Each structure stands twice: as structure tokens, then as C-alpha cells.
Short mmCIF file of C-alpha atoms in Angstrom, two decimals:
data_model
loop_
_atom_site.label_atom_id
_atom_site.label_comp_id
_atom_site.label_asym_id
_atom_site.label_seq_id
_atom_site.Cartn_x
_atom_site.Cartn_y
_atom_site.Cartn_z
CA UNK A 73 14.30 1.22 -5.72
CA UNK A 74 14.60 -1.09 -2.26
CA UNK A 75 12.36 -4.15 -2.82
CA UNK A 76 9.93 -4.68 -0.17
CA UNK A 77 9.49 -7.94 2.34
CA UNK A 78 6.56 -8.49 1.39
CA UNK A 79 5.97 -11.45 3.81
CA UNK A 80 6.74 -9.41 6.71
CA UNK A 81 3.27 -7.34 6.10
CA UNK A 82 1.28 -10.44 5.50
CA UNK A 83 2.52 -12.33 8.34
CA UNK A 84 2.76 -9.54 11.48
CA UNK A 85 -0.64 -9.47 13.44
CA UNK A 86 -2.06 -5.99 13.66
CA UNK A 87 -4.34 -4.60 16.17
CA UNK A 88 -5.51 -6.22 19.05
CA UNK A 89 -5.19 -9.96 19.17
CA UNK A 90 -8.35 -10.60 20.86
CA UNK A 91 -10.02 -9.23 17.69
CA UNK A 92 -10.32 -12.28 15.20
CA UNK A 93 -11.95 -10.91 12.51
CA UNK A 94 -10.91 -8.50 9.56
CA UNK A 95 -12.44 -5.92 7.39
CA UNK A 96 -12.60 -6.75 3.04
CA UNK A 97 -13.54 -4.27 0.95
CA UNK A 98 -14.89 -6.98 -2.21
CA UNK A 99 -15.80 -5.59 -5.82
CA UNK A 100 -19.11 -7.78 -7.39
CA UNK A 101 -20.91 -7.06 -9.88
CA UNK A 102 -24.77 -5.64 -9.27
CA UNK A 103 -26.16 -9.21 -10.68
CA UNK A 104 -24.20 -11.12 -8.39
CA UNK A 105 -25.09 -8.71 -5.49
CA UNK A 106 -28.78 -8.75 -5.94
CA UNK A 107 -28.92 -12.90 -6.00
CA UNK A 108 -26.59 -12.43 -2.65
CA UNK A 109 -29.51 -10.19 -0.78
CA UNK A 110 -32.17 -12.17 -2.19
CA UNK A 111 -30.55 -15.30 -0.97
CA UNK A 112 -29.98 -13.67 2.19
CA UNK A 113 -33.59 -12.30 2.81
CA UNK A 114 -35.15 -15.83 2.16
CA UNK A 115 -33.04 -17.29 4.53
CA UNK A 116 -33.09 -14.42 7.10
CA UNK A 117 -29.43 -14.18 7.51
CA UNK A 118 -27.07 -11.14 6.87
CA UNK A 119 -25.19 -10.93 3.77
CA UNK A 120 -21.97 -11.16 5.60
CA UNK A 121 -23.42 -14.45 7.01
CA UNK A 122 -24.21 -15.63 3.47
CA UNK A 123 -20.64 -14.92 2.19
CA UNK A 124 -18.45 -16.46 5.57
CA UNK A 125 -20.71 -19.81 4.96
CA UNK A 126 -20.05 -19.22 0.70
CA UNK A 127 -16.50 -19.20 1.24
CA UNK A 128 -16.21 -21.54 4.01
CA UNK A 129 -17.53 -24.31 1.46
CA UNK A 130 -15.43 -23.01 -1.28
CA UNK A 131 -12.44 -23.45 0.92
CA UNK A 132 -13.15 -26.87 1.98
CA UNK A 133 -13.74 -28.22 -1.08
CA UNK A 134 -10.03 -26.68 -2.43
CA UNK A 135 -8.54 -27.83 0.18
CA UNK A 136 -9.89 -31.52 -0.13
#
């Protein structure tokens, strides 16, 4: 079997480049995704919202 390049995939842009965002398809479990909406609801954002700020932190604070 050929092995792949793997980098090649990961690295090429796709699509159109004005387009900076991606789709994630992200497996949670029902506990985790009920705090997320409540979370969400009392601070009248979206989920999606909730999770780009969630993850924004959690990168920063890696990265520091």
C-alpha cells in the first residue's frame, strides 16, 4: 500500500479563500451539551459563540 502525504491535505487551502471559517462536526456528551445551551441562553449568545470564545481561552493559555 502507497503511504499517503499526509501534510499535503492539511496544509492546501480549499474552497474559496475569502471564506475564513470552517465547518467541525464535534462529539460531546448530552451533560456537557446541556451546561453549553444553558450557558449560552443566560448570556444570550449562540452556542457556536460560546465554544469560539471556550476555545479561544483554552488556546491562549497553551500557548502561554
Amino acid at each position: 500500500m502507497r503511504k499517503r502525504n499526509v501534510k499535503h491535505f492539511l496544509t492546501k487551502p480549499r474552497g474559496r479563500l475569502e471564506n475564513t471559517e470552517t465547518n467541525m462536526t464535534v462529539s460531546m456528551s448530552r451533560a456537557t451539551a446541556a451546561r453549553l445551551r444553558e450557558i449560552a441562553a443566560a448570556e444570550n449568545t449562540s452556542m457556536q459563540q460560546l465554544i469560539d470564545v471556550a476555545v479561544g481561552e483554552w488556546l491562549a493559555r497553551r500557548s502561554a
